[in-house]
Amino acid sequence: MASIIDTTAPPHAALDMEIPVKWSAQAPEHTAGIDARGHVRNHGAVDAVLRVVVFVAGLAAVIVMVTSKQSKMIPISPVMTIPLDANWNQSPAYIYYVAAFSVACLYSIITVVTSVIARKKTGGNSTKLQFLLSILDSVLLCILCSAVGAALGVAYIGLKGNPHSFWKEICNAYGSFCHHLSASITMAIVSTVALLLLVCLSNYVLFKKLATKH
C-alpha cells in the first residue's frame, strides 16, 4: 500500500518566509531626518531661523557699538582738565567690525528672501543654491571671526592696557563706553556662532543629499 505523505507546509514556515520579505520592502531612503526625495526634514525652517538670529544679533551689535560714544573731563595737570571723547570711530578695528556686521545683516536679509522664493518655486531645497549659500556663508564666517578678533584685541587693551608699549587702560575712566563694547561684542559672538551652525547645517544637508544619491 502506498503511503500518503502530507506536503502541506506548517503555518510557522510561511510566517518565517514572510518576515524577510517585509523587511526588504522598506525603502532605504526613509532614514531618520530624510524624506522620500532625499531632503532633510525641517531644514528650511531651521535655516531661516538661524539667518534671522544672525541678522538680529548682528544688528544689535552694530547699534550698540555706534552708540558707544562717551565724553569725560580728563585732568592733564593738577590745575587743568579738558573734555576727551571715547568713540568707536577712533579705532580702525571697530570701523572694520561695524562694516563687517553691517554686511552680515544685509546678507542675512538677502539670503532669507532668496531661500524662501527658491523654496516656493521648486517646492524644495535646490542643491545648487544650497551649495552656493554654503560657500558664501563660509566666507562671511571668516570675515566675522576676524572682525570679532580685531575688536576683542582693542577692547582688551582698553581694559588692561599694555605696559610694554606704555598704553594705559581707559575703561577705568570710560566705564559706559567699555560696557557698550562688551555688550556689542557679546551679541557679535552670538551672531557668529549662529552663522557657524548655519554652515554646519548646510554641509550636513549637502552630505545627506549626496549619500542618498549613491
mmCIF file of C-alpha atoms in Angstrom:
data_model
loop_
_atom_site.group_PDB
_atom_site.id
_atom_site.type_symbol
_atom_site.label_atom_id
_atom_site.label_comp_id
_atom_site.label_asym_id
_atom_site.label_seq_id
_atom_site.Cartn_x
_atom_site.Cartn_y
_atom_site.Cartn_z
ATOM 1 C CA MET A 1 0.000 0.000 0.000
ATOM 2 C CA ALA A 2 1.340 3.393 -0.973
ATOM 3 C CA SER A 3 1.870 5.706 1.971
ATOM 4 C CA ILE A 4 0.269 9.096 1.942
ATOM 5 C CA ILE A 5 2.770 11.938 2.546
ATOM 6 C CA ASP A 6 1.473 15.282 3.782
ATOM 7 C CA THR A 7 3.241 18.004 1.748
ATOM 8 C CA THR A 8 1.426 20.930 3.376
ATOM 9 C CA ALA A 9 3.894 23.331 4.966
ATOM 10 C CA PRO A 10 3.338 24.083 8.633
ATOM 11 C CA PRO A 11 1.956 27.524 9.476
ATOM 12 C CA HIS A 12 5.186 28.714 11.114
ATOM 13 C CA ALA A 13 7.149 28.078 7.878
ATOM 14 C CA ALA A 14 5.010 30.545 5.937
ATOM 15 C CA LEU A 15 5.479 33.079 8.715
ATOM 16 C CA ASP A 16 9.259 32.630 8.616
ATOM 17 C CA MET A 17 9.338 33.287 4.863
ATOM 18 C CA GLU A 18 7.221 36.418 5.168
ATOM 19 C CA ILE A 19 9.482 38.148 7.680
ATOM 20 C CA PRO A 20 12.477 38.871 5.393
ATOM 21 C CA VAL A 21 10.116 39.960 2.647
ATOM 22 C CA LYS A 22 8.577 42.584 4.923
ATOM 23 C CA TRP A 23 11.964 43.898 5.976
ATOM 24 C CA SER A 24 13.274 44.037 2.424
ATOM 25 C CA ALA A 25 10.235 46.029 1.305
ATOM 26 C CA GLN A 26 11.261 49.028 3.385
ATOM 27 C CA ALA A 27 12.657 51.863 1.271
ATOM 28 C CA PRO A 28 16.268 52.690 2.178
ATOM 29 C CA GLU A 29 15.809 56.388 1.662
ATOM 30 C CA HIS A 30 13.345 56.725 4.562
ATOM 31 C CA THR A 31 16.059 57.189 7.143
ATOM 32 C CA ALA A 32 15.880 59.456 10.153
ATOM 33 C CA GLY A 33 15.533 63.074 9.131
ATOM 34 C CA ILE A 34 15.343 62.359 5.373
ATOM 35 C CA ASP A 35 12.173 62.363 3.289
ATOM 36 C CA ALA A 36 11.436 60.344 0.157
ATOM 37 C CA ARG A 37 13.132 62.899 -2.126
ATOM 38 C CA GLY A 38 16.342 62.993 -0.089
ATOM 39 C CA HIS A 39 15.611 66.338 1.599
ATOM 40 C CA VAL A 40 16.375 66.869 5.274
ATOM 41 C CA ARG A 41 13.121 67.480 7.098
ATOM 42 C CA ASN A 42 12.554 70.982 8.548
ATOM 43 C CA HIS A 43 15.846 72.172 7.071
ATOM 44 C CA GLY A 44 14.233 75.240 5.521
ATOM 45 C CA ALA A 45 12.710 76.352 8.842
ATOM 46 C CA VAL A 46 15.951 75.858 10.788
ATOM 47 C CA ASP A 47 17.915 77.644 8.061
ATOM 48 C CA ALA A 48 15.571 80.644 8.178
ATOM 49 C CA VAL A 49 15.655 80.808 11.988
ATOM 50 C CA LEU A 50 19.461 80.781 12.070
ATOM 51 C CA ARG A 51 19.656 83.517 9.434
ATOM 52 C CA VAL A 52 17.220 85.633 11.454
ATOM 53 C CA VAL A 53 19.421 85.130 14.545
ATOM 54 C CA VAL A 54 22.479 86.216 12.542
ATOM 55 C CA PHE A 55 20.590 89.349 11.436
ATOM 56 C CA VAL A 56 19.094 90.294 14.820
ATOM 57 C CA ALA A 57 22.261 89.695 16.857
ATOM 58 C CA GLY A 58 24.446 91.380 14.228
ATOM 59 C CA LEU A 59 22.147 94.410 14.054
ATOM 60 C CA ALA A 60 22.158 94.696 17.847
ATOM 61 C CA ALA A 61 25.965 94.515 17.857
ATOM 62 C CA VAL A 62 26.206 97.342 15.304
ATOM 63 C CA ILE A 63 23.662 99.577 17.060
ATOM 64 C CA VAL A 64 25.286 99.183 20.473
ATOM 65 C CA MET A 65 28.738 99.835 19.004
ATOM 66 C CA VAL A 66 27.816 103.027 17.117
ATOM 67 C CA THR A 67 26.085 104.452 20.222
ATOM 68 C CA SER A 68 29.101 103.877 22.475
ATOM 69 C CA LYS A 69 30.419 107.447 22.499
ATOM 70 C CA GLN A 70 31.312 108.868 25.908
ATOM 71 C CA SER A 71 32.823 112.238 26.866
ATOM 72 C CA LYS A 72 34.617 112.930 30.133
ATOM 73 C CA MET A 73 36.713 115.658 31.688
ATOM 74 C CA ILE A 74 40.214 114.241 31.922
ATOM 75 C CA PRO A 75 42.848 116.002 34.074
ATOM 76 C CA ILE A 76 46.058 116.742 32.205
ATOM 77 C CA SER A 77 47.678 118.696 35.014
ATOM 78 C CA PRO A 78 46.945 119.440 38.678
ATOM 79 C CA VAL A 79 45.081 122.586 37.702
ATOM 80 C CA MET A 80 43.649 121.772 34.246
ATOM 81 C CA THR A 81 41.087 119.328 32.842
ATOM 82 C CA ILE A 82 39.937 119.034 29.259
ATOM 83 C CA PRO A 83 36.995 117.153 27.680
ATOM 84 C CA LEU A 84 38.069 113.993 25.835
ATOM 85 C CA ASP A 85 35.824 111.671 23.846
ATOM 86 C CA ALA A 86 35.955 107.898 23.525
ATOM 87 C CA ASN A 87 34.278 106.881 20.280
ATOM 88 C CA TRP A 88 34.171 103.727 18.207
ATOM 89 C CA ASN A 89 35.256 105.513 15.002
ATOM 90 C CA GLN A 90 38.594 106.392 16.578
ATOM 91 C CA SER A 91 39.780 102.802 16.060
ATOM 92 C CA PRO A 92 40.205 101.163 12.619
ATOM 93 C CA ALA A 93 39.428 97.795 14.231
ATOM 94 C CA TYR A 94 36.000 98.995 15.374
ATOM 95 C CA ILE A 95 35.296 100.566 11.987
ATOM 96 C CA TYR A 96 36.069 97.222 10.328
ATOM 97 C CA TYR A 97 33.923 95.495 12.946
ATOM 98 C CA VAL A 98 30.900 97.705 12.233
ATOM 99 C CA ALA A 99 31.351 97.343 8.471
ATOM 100 C CA ALA A 100 31.621 93.536 8.686
ATOM 101 C CA PHE A 101 28.471 93.087 10.738
ATOM 102 C CA SER A 102 26.556 95.600 8.638
ATOM 103 C CA VAL A 103 27.369 93.451 5.606
ATOM 104 C CA ALA A 104 26.298 90.356 7.574
ATOM 105 C CA CYS A 105 22.903 91.932 8.338
ATOM 106 C CA LEU A 106 22.315 92.840 4.699
ATOM 107 C CA TYR A 107 23.484 89.401 3.574
ATOM 108 C CA SER A 108 21.092 87.690 6.007
ATOM 109 C CA ILE A 109 18.090 89.588 4.633
ATOM 110 C CA ILE A 110 19.010 88.802 1.022
ATOM 111 C CA THR A 111 19.610 85.095 1.668
ATOM 112 C CA VAL A 112 16.408 84.625 3.662
ATOM 113 C CA VAL A 113 14.333 86.169 0.867
ATOM 114 C CA THR A 114 16.216 84.179 -1.795
ATOM 115 C CA SER A 115 15.773 80.892 0.083
ATOM 116 C CA VAL A 116 12.030 81.456 0.589
ATOM 117 C CA ILE A 117 11.458 82.364 -3.063
ATOM 118 C CA ALA A 118 13.508 79.395 -4.300
ATOM 119 C CA ARG A 119 11.668 77.039 -1.968
ATOM 120 C CA LYS A 120 8.275 78.211 -3.250
ATOM 121 C CA LYS A 121 9.314 77.872 -6.898
ATOM 122 C CA THR A 122 10.972 74.457 -6.674
ATOM 123 C CA GLY A 123 8.882 73.008 -3.851
ATOM 124 C CA GLY A 124 12.066 72.022 -2.006
ATOM 125 C CA ASN A 125 15.702 72.835 -1.464
ATOM 126 C CA SER A 126 17.774 73.454 -4.570
ATOM 127 C CA THR A 127 21.120 71.677 -4.340
ATOM 128 C CA LYS A 128 22.868 74.321 -6.444
ATOM 129 C CA LEU A 129 21.503 77.151 -4.299
ATOM 130 C CA GLN A 130 22.402 75.246 -1.139
ATOM 131 C CA PHE A 131 25.967 74.772 -2.355
ATOM 132 C CA LEU A 132 26.313 78.452 -3.285
ATOM 133 C CA LEU A 133 24.939 79.623 0.070
ATOM 134 C CA SER A 134 27.276 77.235 1.878
ATOM 135 C CA ILE A 135 30.296 78.837 0.180
ATOM 136 C CA LEU A 136 29.075 82.401 0.835
ATOM 137 C CA ASP A 137 28.232 81.565 4.455
ATOM 138 C CA SER A 138 31.742 80.173 4.964
ATOM 139 C CA VAL A 139 33.358 83.304 3.509
ATOM 140 C CA LEU A 140 31.203 85.553 5.690
ATOM 141 C CA LEU A 141 32.004 83.430 8.743
ATOM 142 C CA CYS A 142 35.731 84.038 8.190
ATOM 143 C CA ILE A 143 35.126 87.792 7.903
ATOM 144 C CA LEU A 144 33.040 87.933 11.076
ATOM 145 C CA CYS A 145 35.570 85.888 13.035
ATOM 146 C CA SER A 146 38.354 88.266 12.013
ATOM 147 C CA ALA A 147 36.196 91.285 12.936
ATOM 148 C CA VAL A 148 35.374 89.885 16.367
ATOM 149 C CA GLY A 149 39.043 89.053 16.943
ATOM 150 C CA ALA A 150 40.140 92.563 15.995
ATOM 151 C CA ALA A 151 37.520 94.167 18.258
ATOM 152 C CA LEU A 152 38.429 91.882 21.151
ATOM 153 C CA GLY A 153 42.112 92.774 20.801
ATOM 154 C CA VAL A 154 41.472 96.513 21.016
ATOM 155 C CA ALA A 155 38.900 96.068 23.805
ATOM 156 C CA TYR A 156 41.401 94.056 25.853
ATOM 157 C CA ILE A 157 43.969 96.854 25.560
ATOM 158 C CA GLY A 158 41.314 99.322 26.698
ATOM 159 C CA LEU A 159 40.555 97.105 29.683
ATOM 160 C CA LYS A 160 44.051 96.019 30.733
ATOM 161 C CA GLY A 161 46.390 98.316 28.832
ATOM 162 C CA ASN A 162 49.818 97.269 27.599
ATOM 163 C CA PRO A 163 52.693 98.244 29.918
ATOM 164 C CA HIS A 164 55.308 97.087 27.395
ATOM 165 C CA SER A 165 54.070 99.669 24.875
ATOM 166 C CA PHE A 166 53.116 102.229 27.568
ATOM 167 C CA TRP A 167 49.441 102.026 26.579
ATOM 168 C CA LYS A 168 47.222 102.759 29.559
ATOM 169 C CA GLU A 169 43.806 101.268 30.147
ATOM 170 C CA ILE A 170 40.813 103.543 29.556
ATOM 171 C CA CYS A 171 37.946 101.508 30.984
ATOM 172 C CA ASN A 172 38.611 102.883 34.457
ATOM 173 C CA ALA A 173 37.717 106.322 33.077
ATOM 174 C CA TYR A 174 35.237 105.462 30.312
ATOM 175 C CA GLY A 175 33.076 102.868 32.022
ATOM 176 C CA SER A 176 29.938 103.393 29.908
ATOM 177 C CA PHE A 177 31.949 103.167 26.684
ATOM 178 C CA CYS A 178 33.507 99.864 27.726
ATOM 179 C CA HIS A 179 30.143 98.444 28.801
ATOM 180 C CA HIS A 180 28.823 99.215 25.324
ATOM 181 C CA LEU A 181 31.835 97.463 23.821
ATOM 182 C CA SER A 182 31.357 94.319 25.909
ATOM 183 C CA ALA A 183 27.626 94.146 25.108
ATOM 184 C CA SER A 184 28.260 94.672 21.406
ATOM 185 C CA ILE A 185 30.975 92.014 21.218
ATOM 186 C CA THR A 186 28.758 89.550 23.113
ATOM 187 C CA MET A 187 25.968 89.978 20.555
ATOM 188 C CA ALA A 188 28.547 89.697 17.773
ATOM 189 C CA ILE A 189 29.714 86.351 19.158
ATOM 190 C CA VAL A 190 26.086 85.132 19.210
ATOM 191 C CA SER A 191 25.693 86.153 15.570
ATOM 192 C CA THR A 192 28.953 84.427 14.621
ATOM 193 C CA VAL A 193 28.019 81.189 16.411
ATOM 194 C CA ALA A 194 24.625 81.181 14.641
ATOM 195 C CA LEU A 195 26.415 81.552 11.311
ATOM 196 C CA LEU A 196 28.775 78.710 12.243
ATOM 197 C CA LEU A 197 25.772 76.467 12.966
ATOM 198 C CA LEU A 198 24.295 77.524 9.637
ATOM 199 C CA VAL A 199 27.453 76.454 7.793
ATOM 200 C CA CYS A 200 27.454 73.096 9.607
ATOM 201 C CA LEU A 201 23.768 72.581 8.768
ATOM 202 C CA SER A 202 24.302 73.383 5.085
ATOM 203 C CA ASN A 203 27.215 70.964 4.823
ATOM 204 C CA TYR A 204 25.194 68.270 6.594
ATOM 205 C CA VAL A 205 22.286 68.707 4.174
ATOM 206 C CA LEU A 206 24.585 68.517 1.166
ATOM 207 C CA PHE A 207 26.237 65.395 2.569
ATOM 208 C CA LYS A 208 22.857 63.710 3.091
ATOM 209 C CA LYS A 209 21.767 64.560 -0.450
ATOM 210 C CA LEU A 210 24.935 63.065 -1.900
ATOM 211 C CA ALA A 211 24.582 59.990 0.332
ATOM 212 C CA THR A 212 21.014 59.300 -0.811
ATOM 213 C CA LYS A 213 22.039 59.515 -4.478
ATOM 214 C CA HIS A 214 24.631 56.788 -4.024
#
